[in-house]
Coordinates of C-alpha atoms in Angstrom, one line a residue:
Chain J
M7 CA -17.4 2.5 38.0
T8 CA -18.8 3.2 41.5
I9 CA -15.5 2.8 43.2
A10 CA -13.8 5.0 40.6
A11 CA -16.5 7.6 40.9
K12 CA -16.1 7.6 44.7
G13 CA -12.4 8.0 44.2
T14 CA -12.8 11.2 42.2
G15 CA -15.8 12.3 44.3
T16 CA -13.7 12.6 47.4
R17 CA -11.4 14.9 45.6
G18 CA -13.4 17.2 43.5
G19 CA -16.8 17.2 45.2
P20 CA -20.0 17.3 43.1
T21 CA -18.4 19.3 40.2
G22 CA -15.6 16.8 40.1
L23 CA -18.1 14.0 39.8
L24 CA -19.9 15.7 37.0
R25 CA -16.6 16.4 35.2
Y26 CA -15.6 12.8 35.7
R27 CA -18.9 11.5 34.3
L28 CA -18.6 13.8 31.3
D29 CA -15.0 12.8 30.7
L30 CA -16.1 9.1 30.8
K31 CA -19.0 9.6 28.4
A32 CA -17.6 12.0 25.9
S33 CA -13.9 11.1 25.7
P34 CA -14.3 8.0 23.5
Y35 CA -16.3 9.9 20.9
L36 CA -13.9 12.8 21.0
Y37 CA -11.0 10.5 20.4
I38 CA -12.5 8.8 17.4
A39 CA -14.0 12.0 16.0
P40 CA -10.8 13.3 14.2
F41 CA -10.6 10.1 12.1
F42 CA -14.3 10.0 11.2
V43 CA -14.5 13.8 10.4
L44 CA -11.3 13.9 8.3
F45 CA -12.1 10.7 6.5
A46 CA -15.6 11.9 5.8
V47 CA -14.4 15.3 4.4
F48 CA -11.5 14.1 2.3
G49 CA -12.4 10.5 1.6
L50 CA -16.0 9.5 1.7
F51 CA -17.6 12.8 0.7
P52 CA -15.6 13.2 -2.5
L53 CA -16.3 9.6 -3.5
A54 CA -20.0 9.9 -2.9
F55 CA -20.2 13.3 -4.6
T56 CA -18.6 11.7 -7.7
A57 CA -21.9 10.1 -8.3
W58 CA -23.7 13.5 -8.3
V59 CA -21.1 15.2 -10.5
S60 CA -21.3 12.3 -13.0
T61 CA -24.9 13.1 -13.8
H62 CA -24.0 16.6 -14.9
E63 CA -22.4 18.4 -17.8
W64 CA -19.7 19.7 -15.5
S65 CA -16.5 21.3 -16.4
L66 CA -14.0 23.4 -14.3
L67 CA -14.1 26.1 -16.9
S68 CA -17.8 26.9 -16.9
D69 CA -20.1 27.8 -14.0
E70 CA -23.2 26.1 -15.5
H71 CA -23.7 22.5 -14.6
A72 CA -26.5 21.1 -16.6
F73 CA -28.1 18.0 -15.3
I74 CA -28.0 15.3 -18.0
G75 CA -28.9 12.2 -16.1
L76 CA -27.1 9.2 -17.5
G77 CA -25.8 11.1 -20.5
N78 CA -22.2 10.8 -19.5
Y79 CA -22.6 7.1 -19.0
E80 CA -24.1 6.6 -22.4
T81 CA -21.2 8.5 -24.0
L82 CA -18.8 6.4 -21.9
L83 CA -20.3 3.1 -22.8
S84 CA -20.3 3.9 -26.5
D85 CA -16.7 5.1 -26.5
P86 CA -14.4 2.3 -27.8
Y87 CA -11.5 3.9 -26.0
F88 CA -13.2 3.1 -22.7
W89 CA -13.7 -0.5 -23.6
N90 CA -10.1 -0.6 -24.7
A91 CA -8.9 0.8 -21.4
L92 CA -11.1 -1.7 -19.5
G93 CA -9.7 -4.6 -21.5
N94 CA -6.1 -3.4 -21.0
T95 CA -6.6 -3.0 -17.3
M96 CA -8.1 -6.5 -16.9
S97 CA -5.3 -8.0 -19.0
I98 CA -2.6 -6.3 -16.9
L99 CA -4.4 -7.2 -13.7
V100 CA -4.4 -10.9 -14.5
L101 CA -0.9 -11.0 -15.9
A102 CA 0.4 -9.2 -12.8
T103 CA -1.6 -10.8 -10.0
V104 CA -1.8 -14.5 -10.8
P105 CA 1.9 -15.2 -11.2
Q106 CA 2.7 -12.8 -8.4
L107 CA 0.5 -14.5 -5.8
F108 CA 1.6 -17.9 -6.9
A109 CA 5.3 -17.0 -6.6
A110 CA 4.5 -15.3 -3.2
L111 CA 3.1 -18.6 -2.0
L112 CA 6.2 -20.6 -3.0
L113 CA 8.5 -18.0 -1.5
A114 CA 6.6 -17.9 1.7
H115 CA 6.8 -21.7 1.8
L116 CA 10.6 -21.4 1.4
L117 CA 10.8 -18.9 4.2
T118 CA 9.1 -21.2 6.7
M119 CA 12.1 -23.4 6.6
R120 CA 14.9 -23.2 9.2
L121 CA 17.0 -20.6 7.4
R122 CA 20.1 -19.0 8.5
A123 CA 20.0 -15.2 8.6
Q124 CA 16.2 -15.2 8.5
T125 CA 15.7 -11.4 8.7
F126 CA 18.2 -10.9 5.9
W127 CA 16.2 -12.9 3.4
R128 CA 13.0 -11.3 4.5
M129 CA 14.4 -7.9 4.1
G130 CA 15.8 -8.8 0.7
M131 CA 12.3 -9.8 -0.4
L132 CA 10.8 -6.6 0.8
L133 CA 13.4 -4.4 -0.8
P134 CA 11.5 -3.8 -4.1
N135 CA 8.5 -2.6 -2.1
V136 CA 10.4 0.3 -0.7
A137 CA 10.9 1.9 -4.2
S138 CA 8.1 4.1 -5.3
V139 CA 5.9 3.2 -8.2
V140 CA 7.5 6.1 -10.1
A141 CA 11.0 4.8 -9.5
V142 CA 9.9 1.2 -10.4
A143 CA 8.3 2.5 -13.6
V144 CA 11.3 4.6 -14.6
I145 CA 13.8 1.9 -13.9
F146 CA 11.9 -0.8 -15.7
S147 CA 11.2 1.4 -18.7
Q148 CA 14.9 1.6 -19.1
L149 CA 15.4 -2.1 -18.7
F150 CA 12.6 -2.8 -21.2
G151 CA 14.0 -0.2 -23.7
R152 CA 13.8 -1.2 -27.3
D153 CA 17.3 -0.2 -28.5
F154 CA 19.4 0.0 -25.4
G155 CA 17.5 -1.9 -22.8
L156 CA 19.2 -4.6 -20.9
I157 CA 16.4 -7.1 -21.3
N158 CA 16.5 -6.9 -25.1
W159 CA 20.2 -7.3 -25.0
V160 CA 19.9 -10.5 -22.9
L161 CA 17.2 -11.8 -25.3
E162 CA 19.4 -11.1 -28.2
S163 CA 22.4 -12.8 -26.8
L164 CA 20.2 -15.8 -26.0
G165 CA 19.3 -16.0 -29.7
A166 CA 15.8 -14.6 -29.4
G167 CA 15.1 -11.3 -31.3
R168 CA 14.7 -7.9 -29.9
I169 CA 11.2 -7.0 -28.8
D170 CA 9.7 -3.5 -29.1
W171 CA 8.0 -3.9 -25.7
Q172 CA 6.1 -0.6 -25.9
A173 CA 4.6 -1.1 -29.4
G174 CA 2.6 -4.3 -28.9
S175 CA -0.5 -4.8 -26.8
A176 CA 0.6 -8.1 -25.2
T177 CA 4.3 -7.1 -24.8
S178 CA 3.5 -3.8 -23.1
H179 CA 1.1 -5.5 -20.8
V180 CA 3.7 -8.0 -19.8
A181 CA 6.2 -5.2 -19.2
I182 CA 3.8 -3.4 -16.9
A183 CA 2.8 -6.6 -15.2
V184 CA 6.4 -7.3 -14.4
M185 CA 6.8 -3.9 -12.7
V186 CA 3.7 -4.5 -10.5
A187 CA 4.8 -8.1 -9.7
W188 CA 8.4 -7.0 -8.9
K189 CA 7.2 -4.5 -6.4
W190 CA 4.6 -6.6 -4.6
T191 CA 5.6 -10.3 -4.7
G192 CA 7.9 -10.1 -1.6
Y193 CA 5.3 -8.1 0.3
N194 CA 2.6 -10.7 -0.4
A195 CA 5.1 -13.5 0.5
L196 CA 5.5 -12.0 4.0
I197 CA 1.8 -11.8 4.5
Y198 CA 1.5 -15.5 3.5
L199 CA 4.5 -16.4 5.7
A200 CA 2.7 -14.8 8.7
A201 CA -0.4 -16.9 7.9
M202 CA 1.6 -20.1 7.4
Q203 CA 3.3 -19.7 10.8
A204 CA -0.1 -19.7 12.5
V205 CA -1.1 -23.1 11.0
P206 CA -1.0 -25.6 13.9
R207 CA 2.0 -27.9 13.7
E208 CA -0.1 -30.9 14.5
V209 CA -1.7 -30.7 11.0
Y210 CA 1.7 -31.0 9.4
E211 CA 2.7 -33.8 11.8
A212 CA -0.4 -35.7 10.6
A213 CA 0.4 -35.0 6.9
H214 CA 4.0 -36.0 7.4
L215 CA 2.9 -39.3 8.9
D216 CA 0.7 -39.9 5.9
G217 CA 3.7 -39.5 3.7
A218 CA 2.9 -36.2 2.1
S219 CA 5.8 -34.4 0.4
R220 CA 6.6 -30.8 1.1
M221 CA 4.9 -29.7 -2.1
Q222 CA 1.8 -31.8 -1.4
Q223 CA 1.7 -30.3 2.1
L224 CA 1.8 -26.8 0.6
F225 CA -1.1 -27.3 -1.7
H226 CA -3.2 -29.7 0.3
V227 CA -2.6 -28.5 3.9
T228 CA -1.2 -25.0 3.9
V229 CA -3.3 -23.4 1.1
P230 CA -6.7 -24.6 2.5
M231 CA -5.6 -23.5 6.0
I232 CA -4.6 -20.0 5.0
R233 CA -7.5 -19.4 2.6
P234 CA -8.8 -16.3 4.4
T235 CA -5.4 -14.6 3.9
I236 CA -5.4 -15.7 0.2
V237 CA -8.9 -14.2 -0.3
F238 CA -7.6 -11.0 1.4
T239 CA -4.5 -10.6 -0.8
V240 CA -6.5 -11.4 -4.0
I241 CA -9.0 -8.7 -3.2
V242 CA -6.4 -6.1 -2.2
S243 CA -4.3 -6.9 -5.3
T244 CA -7.4 -6.6 -7.4
I245 CA -8.3 -3.2 -6.0
Y246 CA -4.8 -2.0 -6.5
G247 CA -4.5 -3.6 -10.0
L248 CA -7.6 -2.0 -11.3
Q249 CA -6.3 1.5 -10.4
I250 CA -2.9 1.1 -12.0
F251 CA -1.7 4.5 -13.2
A252 CA 2.0 5.4 -12.7
E253 CA 3.4 2.3 -14.4
P254 CA 1.7 2.7 -17.8
Q255 CA 2.0 6.5 -17.7
L256 CA 5.7 6.6 -17.2
F257 CA 6.3 3.5 -19.4
G258 CA 4.8 5.7 -22.1
G259 CA 7.3 8.4 -21.4
G260 CA 5.2 10.6 -19.1
G261 CA 4.0 13.1 -21.8
Q262 CA 1.0 12.8 -24.0
N263 CA 2.1 9.3 -25.1
G264 CA 2.0 8.3 -21.5
V265 CA -1.5 9.6 -20.9
T266 CA -2.9 7.8 -23.8
G267 CA -0.9 4.7 -22.9
G268 CA 1.0 4.5 -26.2
A269 CA 0.3 5.8 -29.7
S270 CA -2.5 3.4 -30.3
R271 CA -3.7 3.3 -26.7
Q272 CA -2.3 -0.2 -26.4
F273 CA -1.7 0.1 -22.7
Q274 CA -4.0 2.8 -21.6
T275 CA -5.6 1.8 -18.3
L276 CA -8.9 3.0 -16.8
T277 CA -7.2 5.4 -14.4
L278 CA -5.2 6.8 -17.3
Y279 CA -8.5 7.2 -19.2
L280 CA -10.0 9.0 -16.2
Y281 CA -6.9 11.2 -15.9
E282 CA -7.0 12.0 -19.6
H283 CA -10.6 13.3 -19.5
G284 CA -10.5 14.8 -16.0
F285 CA -7.2 16.6 -15.9
N286 CA -5.4 16.4 -19.2
R287 CA -7.8 17.9 -21.6
G288 CA -10.5 20.4 -20.8
F289 CA -11.3 19.3 -17.2
E290 CA -14.4 17.3 -18.2
F291 CA -15.3 16.7 -14.6
G292 CA -18.8 15.3 -15.2
Y293 CA -17.5 12.8 -17.7
A294 CA -14.5 11.8 -15.6
S295 CA -16.7 11.3 -12.6
A296 CA -18.8 8.9 -14.7
V297 CA -15.5 7.0 -15.4
A298 CA -14.6 7.0 -11.7
W299 CA -18.0 5.8 -10.7
T300 CA -18.0 3.1 -13.3
M301 CA -14.6 2.0 -12.1
F302 CA -16.0 1.8 -8.6
A303 CA -18.7 -0.5 -9.9
V304 CA -16.1 -2.6 -11.7
I305 CA -13.9 -2.9 -8.6
V306 CA -16.8 -4.0 -6.4
L307 CA -17.9 -6.5 -9.0
V308 CA -14.5 -8.0 -9.6
A309 CA -13.8 -8.2 -5.9
L310 CA -17.1 -9.9 -5.4
L311 CA -16.5 -12.4 -8.2
N312 CA -13.0 -13.2 -6.8
Y313 CA -14.6 -13.8 -3.4
L314 CA -17.3 -16.1 -4.8
F315 CA -14.8 -17.9 -7.0
I316 CA -12.4 -18.6 -4.1
R317 CA -15.3 -19.7 -1.9
R318 CA -16.3 -22.2 -4.6
I319 CA -12.8 -23.6 -4.6
R320 CA -13.2 -24.1 -0.9
S321 CA -16.5 -26.0 -1.2
A322 CA -15.2 -28.0 -4.0
S323 CA -12.1 -29.3 -2.2
Chain D
M30 CA -17.2 -10.1 1.9
T31 CA -18.9 -8.1 4.6
A32 CA -17.0 -5.7 6.8
S33 CA -17.7 -7.8 9.9
D34 CA -16.3 -10.8 8.2
L35 CA -13.2 -8.7 7.7
V36 CA -13.0 -7.7 11.3
D37 CA -13.2 -11.3 12.1
L38 CA -10.7 -12.2 9.4
S39 CA -8.1 -9.7 10.4
A40 CA -8.6 -10.1 14.2
D41 CA -8.2 -13.2 16.2
S42 CA -9.0 -15.8 13.7
S43 CA -6.7 -14.3 11.1
P44 CA -3.6 -16.3 10.3
G45 CA -2.0 -13.0 9.3
G46 CA -3.0 -11.5 12.6
R47 CA -1.5 -11.7 16.0
A48 CA -1.5 -15.5 16.1
A49 CA 1.3 -15.2 13.6
D50 CA 4.0 -16.0 16.1
G51 CA 3.4 -19.7 15.9
R52 CA 2.0 -19.9 19.4
G53 CA -1.4 -20.4 18.0
S54 CA -2.8 -18.1 20.6
T55 CA -6.2 -16.8 19.7
D56 CA -6.9 -15.1 22.9
S57 CA -7.6 -11.5 22.0
R58 CA -6.5 -10.3 25.5
R59 CA -3.1 -11.8 25.2
P60 CA -0.4 -9.1 25.0
V61 CA 0.6 -8.4 21.4
R62 CA 3.8 -6.9 22.5
T63 CA 5.3 -10.3 23.2
A64 CA 3.7 -11.7 20.1
L65 CA 5.5 -9.7 17.5
P66 CA 6.3 -12.1 14.6
G67 CA 9.8 -13.4 14.5
R68 CA 9.9 -13.4 18.3
P69 CA 8.2 -16.6 19.4
G70 CA 8.7 -17.8 22.9
R71 CA 11.5 -20.1 23.7
R72 CA 9.4 -23.2 24.0
A73 CA 7.4 -22.5 20.9
R74 CA 10.6 -21.9 19.1
A75 CA 12.0 -25.2 20.0
R76 CA 8.9 -26.9 18.9
L77 CA 8.9 -25.1 15.6
R78 CA 12.5 -25.9 15.0
A79 CA 11.9 -29.6 15.6
L80 CA 9.3 -29.6 12.9
R81 CA 10.6 -27.1 10.3
E82 CA 12.6 -28.6 7.6
Q83 CA 16.2 -28.0 7.2
P84 CA 16.6 -26.1 4.0
G85 CA 18.7 -27.7 1.3
R86 CA 21.1 -26.2 -1.2
L87 CA 18.3 -25.7 -3.7
A88 CA 16.4 -23.5 -1.2
Y89 CA 19.3 -21.2 -0.6
L90 CA 20.0 -21.1 -4.3
T91 CA 16.4 -20.0 -5.0
L92 CA 16.7 -17.4 -2.3
V93 CA 19.9 -16.0 -3.8
A94 CA 18.2 -15.8 -7.2
V95 CA 15.3 -13.9 -5.6
L96 CA 17.6 -11.6 -3.9
F97 CA 19.4 -10.9 -7.2
F98 CA 16.2 -10.1 -9.0
S99 CA 15.0 -7.9 -6.1
G100 CA 18.2 -5.9 -5.9
F101 CA 19.3 -5.8 -9.5
P102 CA 17.0 -3.1 -10.9
L103 CA 17.9 -0.8 -8.0
Y104 CA 21.6 -1.5 -8.6
Y105 CA 21.2 -1.0 -12.3
S106 CA 19.6 2.4 -11.7
F107 CA 22.8 3.3 -9.9
V108 CA 24.8 2.0 -12.9
V109 CA 22.9 4.2 -15.3
A110 CA 23.0 7.2 -12.9
S111 CA 26.8 7.0 -12.9
R112 CA 27.2 6.9 -16.7
D113 CA 27.2 9.3 -19.5
N114 CA 24.1 9.1 -21.6
S115 CA 26.0 8.0 -24.7
A116 CA 27.6 5.1 -22.8
L117 CA 24.2 3.6 -22.5
A118 CA 24.0 3.1 -26.2
T119 CA 27.0 0.8 -26.3
V120 CA 26.6 -2.9 -26.9
P121 CA 26.7 -4.7 -24.6
P122 CA 25.0 -2.2 -22.2
P123 CA 27.2 -1.3 -19.2
V124 CA 26.7 -3.3 -16.0
L125 CA 29.3 -1.6 -13.9
P126 CA 29.2 1.9 -12.4
G127 CA 30.9 4.7 -14.3
A128 CA 32.4 8.0 -13.3
N129 CA 29.7 10.5 -14.1
L130 CA 27.6 10.3 -10.9
V131 CA 28.5 13.7 -9.5
E132 CA 28.0 15.4 -12.8
N133 CA 24.6 13.7 -13.3
V134 CA 23.5 14.7 -9.8
E135 CA 24.4 18.3 -10.6
R136 CA 22.4 18.2 -13.8
V137 CA 19.4 16.9 -11.9
F138 CA 19.5 19.8 -9.5
A139 CA 19.9 22.2 -12.4
T140 CA 17.0 20.8 -14.5
V141 CA 14.3 20.6 -11.8
P142 CA 14.2 22.2 -8.4
F143 CA 15.0 18.8 -6.9
G144 CA 16.2 20.2 -3.5
T145 CA 12.9 22.0 -3.0
A146 CA 11.1 18.8 -4.0
L147 CA 13.0 16.8 -1.4
V148 CA 12.1 19.4 1.2
N149 CA 8.5 19.4 0.2
S150 CA 8.4 15.6 0.4
V151 CA 9.9 15.6 3.8
I152 CA 7.3 18.2 5.0
V153 CA 4.4 16.3 3.5
S154 CA 5.5 12.8 4.7
G155 CA 6.6 14.1 8.1
T156 CA 3.3 15.8 8.8
V157 CA 1.2 13.0 7.5
T158 CA 3.2 10.4 9.6
A159 CA 2.9 12.4 12.8
S160 CA -0.8 13.0 12.3
V161 CA -1.6 9.4 11.4
V162 CA 0.3 8.0 14.3
F163 CA -1.3 10.4 16.8
F164 CA -4.9 10.2 15.6
S165 CA -4.6 6.4 15.1
T166 CA -3.3 6.0 18.7
L167 CA -6.1 8.2 20.0
A168 CA -8.8 6.4 18.2
G169 CA -7.2 3.0 18.8
F170 CA -7.2 3.7 22.5
A171 CA -10.9 4.5 22.5
F172 CA -11.8 1.4 20.5
A173 CA -9.5 -0.9 22.4
K174 CA -10.0 0.2 26.0
L175 CA -12.9 2.6 26.4
E176 CA -16.6 1.6 26.6
F177 CA -19.1 3.5 24.6
K178 CA -22.3 3.0 22.7
G179 CA -21.9 2.0 19.1
A180 CA -18.2 1.1 19.5
K181 CA -18.5 -2.2 17.6
V182 CA -20.5 -0.8 14.7
L183 CA -18.0 2.1 14.4
L184 CA -15.0 -0.2 14.4
V185 CA -16.6 -2.3 11.7
S186 CA -17.1 0.8 9.6
V187 CA -13.4 1.7 10.1
V188 CA -12.4 -1.7 8.7
A189 CA -14.9 -1.4 5.9
T190 CA -13.4 1.9 4.8
M191 CA -10.0 0.3 4.5
M192 CA -11.3 -1.4 1.3
V193 CA -12.9 1.8 -0.2
P194 CA -10.9 3.0 -3.2
V195 CA -11.0 6.7 -2.2
Q196 CA -8.6 7.5 -5.0
L197 CA -11.7 7.4 -7.2
G198 CA -13.0 10.5 -5.5
V199 CA -10.2 12.6 -7.0
I200 CA -12.6 14.8 -9.0
P201 CA -14.7 16.2 -6.2
L202 CA -11.5 16.3 -4.0
F203 CA -9.9 18.5 -6.6
M204 CA -13.0 20.7 -6.7
L205 CA -12.9 20.9 -2.9
M206 CA -9.3 22.0 -3.1
V207 CA -10.2 24.7 -5.6
E208 CA -12.9 25.9 -3.3
L209 CA -10.5 26.0 -0.3
E210 CA -7.9 27.6 -2.6
W211 CA -5.4 24.9 -1.7
T212 CA -4.6 23.7 -5.1
D213 CA -0.9 23.9 -5.8
T214 CA -0.1 24.0 -2.1
L215 CA 1.3 21.3 0.1
W216 CA -1.9 21.5 2.2
A217 CA -3.8 19.8 -0.7
V218 CA -1.5 16.8 -0.4
I219 CA -1.3 16.8 3.4
A220 CA -5.0 17.1 4.3
P221 CA -6.3 13.9 2.7
G222 CA -3.5 11.9 4.3
L223 CA -4.0 13.1 7.9
V224 CA -5.9 10.0 8.9
N225 CA -6.3 6.5 7.6
A226 CA -8.4 3.6 8.5
F227 CA -5.6 1.1 8.5
G228 CA -3.8 3.1 11.2
V229 CA -6.8 3.1 13.4
F230 CA -7.4 -0.6 13.0
F231 CA -3.7 -1.4 13.5
M232 CA -3.5 0.6 16.7
T233 CA -6.8 -0.8 18.0
Q234 CA -5.4 -4.3 17.5
Y235 CA -2.2 -3.5 19.2
L236 CA -3.5 -1.7 22.2
R237 CA -6.1 -4.3 22.9
G238 CA -3.3 -6.7 23.8
A239 CA -0.5 -4.4 25.0
L240 CA -2.4 -2.4 27.5
P241 CA -3.6 -4.1 30.7
G242 CA -7.0 -2.9 31.7
S243 CA -6.0 -2.9 35.4
L244 CA -3.4 -0.2 34.7
I245 CA -6.1 2.1 33.3
E246 CA -8.5 1.2 36.2
S247 CA -5.9 2.1 38.8
A248 CA -5.0 5.4 37.1
R249 CA -8.7 6.2 37.1
M250 CA -8.9 5.5 40.8
D251 CA -6.1 7.9 41.3
G252 CA -8.2 10.5 39.7
A253 CA -6.5 10.7 36.3
S254 CA -8.6 12.1 33.5
T255 CA -9.0 10.0 30.3
F256 CA -6.7 12.3 28.4
R257 CA -4.0 12.1 31.1
I258 CA -4.3 8.3 30.9
F259 CA -3.8 8.6 27.1
W260 CA -0.9 10.9 27.4
Q261 CA 1.0 9.2 30.2
I262 CA 0.1 5.5 29.9
V263 CA -1.2 4.8 26.4
M264 CA 1.3 6.8 24.3
P265 CA 4.4 5.2 25.9
A266 CA 2.8 1.7 25.7
A267 CA 2.0 2.3 22.0
R268 CA 5.5 3.1 21.0
P269 CA 6.5 -0.2 19.4
A270 CA 3.4 -0.1 17.2
A271 CA 3.8 3.6 16.5
V272 CA 7.3 2.9 15.0
V273 CA 5.8 0.3 12.7
L274 CA 2.9 2.4 11.7
G275 CA 5.1 5.4 11.3
V276 CA 7.5 3.7 8.9
L277 CA 4.7 2.3 6.8
T278 CA 2.9 5.6 6.6
F279 CA 6.0 7.6 5.8
L280 CA 6.8 5.2 2.9
T281 CA 3.3 5.4 1.5
A282 CA 3.3 9.2 1.8
W283 CA 6.7 9.6 0.3
N284 CA 5.8 7.4 -2.7
D285 CA 2.4 8.9 -3.3
Y286 CA 2.1 10.1 -6.9
F287 CA -1.4 10.2 -8.5
W288 CA -2.9 12.9 -6.3
P289 CA 0.2 15.1 -6.0
L290 CA 0.6 15.0 -9.8
I291 CA -3.0 16.2 -10.2
V292 CA -3.0 18.9 -7.5
L293 CA 0.5 20.3 -7.6
S294 CA 1.4 22.2 -10.7
S295 CA 4.2 24.7 -10.2
P296 CA 7.7 23.2 -10.1
E297 CA 8.6 24.8 -6.7
N298 CA 5.6 23.0 -5.1
Q299 CA 6.2 19.6 -6.4
T300 CA 7.0 16.6 -4.3
V301 CA 9.9 14.3 -5.3
Q302 CA 7.7 11.8 -7.2
V303 CA 6.2 14.5 -9.3
A304 CA 9.6 16.1 -10.0
L305 CA 10.8 12.7 -11.1
S306 CA 8.0 12.3 -13.6
T307 CA 8.7 15.8 -14.9
L308 CA 12.3 14.7 -15.4
S309 CA 11.2 11.7 -17.4
G310 CA 8.6 13.5 -19.3
G311 CA 10.9 15.5 -21.6
Y312 CA 10.8 15.1 -25.4
V313 CA 14.2 13.5 -25.6
T314 CA 14.5 11.3 -22.6
D315 CA 17.8 11.6 -20.9
Q316 CA 18.0 8.3 -19.2
S317 CA 21.0 8.9 -17.0
L318 CA 19.4 12.1 -15.8
V319 CA 16.1 10.4 -15.0
L320 CA 17.7 7.5 -13.2
T321 CA 20.0 9.8 -11.2
G322 CA 16.8 11.5 -10.0
T323 CA 15.2 8.1 -9.3
M324 CA 18.3 7.1 -7.3
L325 CA 18.3 10.3 -5.3
A326 CA 14.6 9.9 -4.5
T327 CA 15.0 6.3 -3.5
L328 CA 18.2 6.6 -1.3
P329 CA 16.5 8.2 1.7
L330 CA 14.0 5.3 1.7
L331 CA 16.7 2.7 1.4
A332 CA 18.3 4.4 4.5
V333 CA 15.1 4.2 6.4
F334 CA 14.7 0.6 5.3
A335 CA 18.1 -0.4 6.4
L336 CA 17.5 1.1 9.8
L337 CA 13.8 0.2 10.4
G338 CA 13.2 -2.6 7.8
K339 CA 12.8 -5.1 10.7
Y340 CA 9.9 -3.2 12.0
M341 CA 8.3 -2.9 8.6
I342 CA 8.4 -6.7 8.3
S343 CA 6.8 -7.2 11.6
G344 CA 4.1 -4.6 10.7
I345 CA 3.3 -6.2 7.4
M346 CA 3.3 -9.7 9.0
Q347 CA 0.8 -8.5 11.6
G348 CA -1.7 -8.1 8.8
A349 CA -0.8 -4.9 7.1
V350 CA -2.7 -3.7 4.1
K351 CA -1.4 -2.1 1.0
G352 CA -1.4 1.6 1.4

């Protein structure tokens, strides 16, 4: 600092020194300011303000915003459609996440081997992730079609009957879960692969000497070693899964049937429910905000539960 | 999990972090540039090779199956896009491309302003990418190489915000756009995407290793201002990470759907994803039309992927987060 100050001092005199000091002190804050300001305005403020709006009878169409306390929440919690949406979301979340992360682990394990054309396989796995959720939803809606879908045709030729995927609660959840899993399995496999490559080789040497098979090594050596990464992917997948929107909406055909998640709301998720009240009919901003804030609470709760659950596994093993 | 746990988790101690090259290096000052995954040093590679198992036939068979399931839906969208709608009703369904592709493409452009939507998406994704890369490099430089009060707390708060589901703030965000009279303009989609926490965190991590402190010190002694150091030393040094961040950001922006659907209403202001949903939202769903649109919207991404997929992989393996 002193040397550097001298360096500039000789050039610019006292004003140069002042400018140098100012530059040194203020620059860092100036450089991080754009992020914090823009994030505050377009990210944090709207999220926080949601809580405020949720305590009002607030609609886009009227200028009056009457304070009604927890009124919106009371309506929400007594609406069976809300509980339906919550149940659907949880069901899709579990169906999509558990098999997906499990498959990702196995694939990552496979990728740690001495493969030829390593990059090629990795890129193949990431390919689905490139397609947008809209594209994924549209393509799979075609594949899962009742009358002309390829999947039903395969089922039929295997001797199983045709399934009306959209009509049932369980079947529609499976179809939506497949869309999510297809897009994200390879992505998570790459994250696990990165984690696995960082596990010290000595650990495997020891396991190998003890006669552990490859599979035993995966579950007794690798999984405990990469636990932080697993926690991370579980939480990120949960946050994503609880906000699923495009897949069910487009699976339902995009129109009103999509917004309600099927004729009997068999696959309406929480975000669809929010969208229905906030933007699809009457712009009930107050009520929709209560939905959003409740979802926020659910996300925090589920993420926390996941975290605690996985910690328990650690202490148990 | 607290935010500081996460900093910890995704920094040195993270298996998904920079130590991912198999060297097991946990020194945060070690250059990241040489530690991009998939490029371990020669000696480390030899050691790895000695221990990694030779894959058997079953391993390759599994990989081929995975590749098939990864690629097939995309291939099938091409099949449907090249067929007449009535051909889809045949049993068994067609699995080979037909001859109606050009006709279907023309129909897509006639049904929705798809060309405009493509241009809109390019404008939005391009602006968002440039902005995210620039501001993330700027902030990353400050966090990685400059000393200031509160740096640690502020960095922790950046990481904490990566986990915040800001999508849930859509209602006030929409109200804000109404206030600004930005609804149904591309600004409404661009503005919330201008910065993101992941970018800042990613660049901080990278610059910490890639930029020798001595280089900055000597530039200072030569009388260079901080901004000049940023412009002439940091920006060029950040280029490899900027490519990775740029590709990931572009993809996320291009594929964004929920917010554009809410805030963009008129057909000539829609982005590609919203136009696609309009296509599929008709009363009688014309599958070959919808899937032709899907294919057109996905092709540019596949081109980007073919060219820069390697960088995406290294970005994700360095501990990327879902966008």
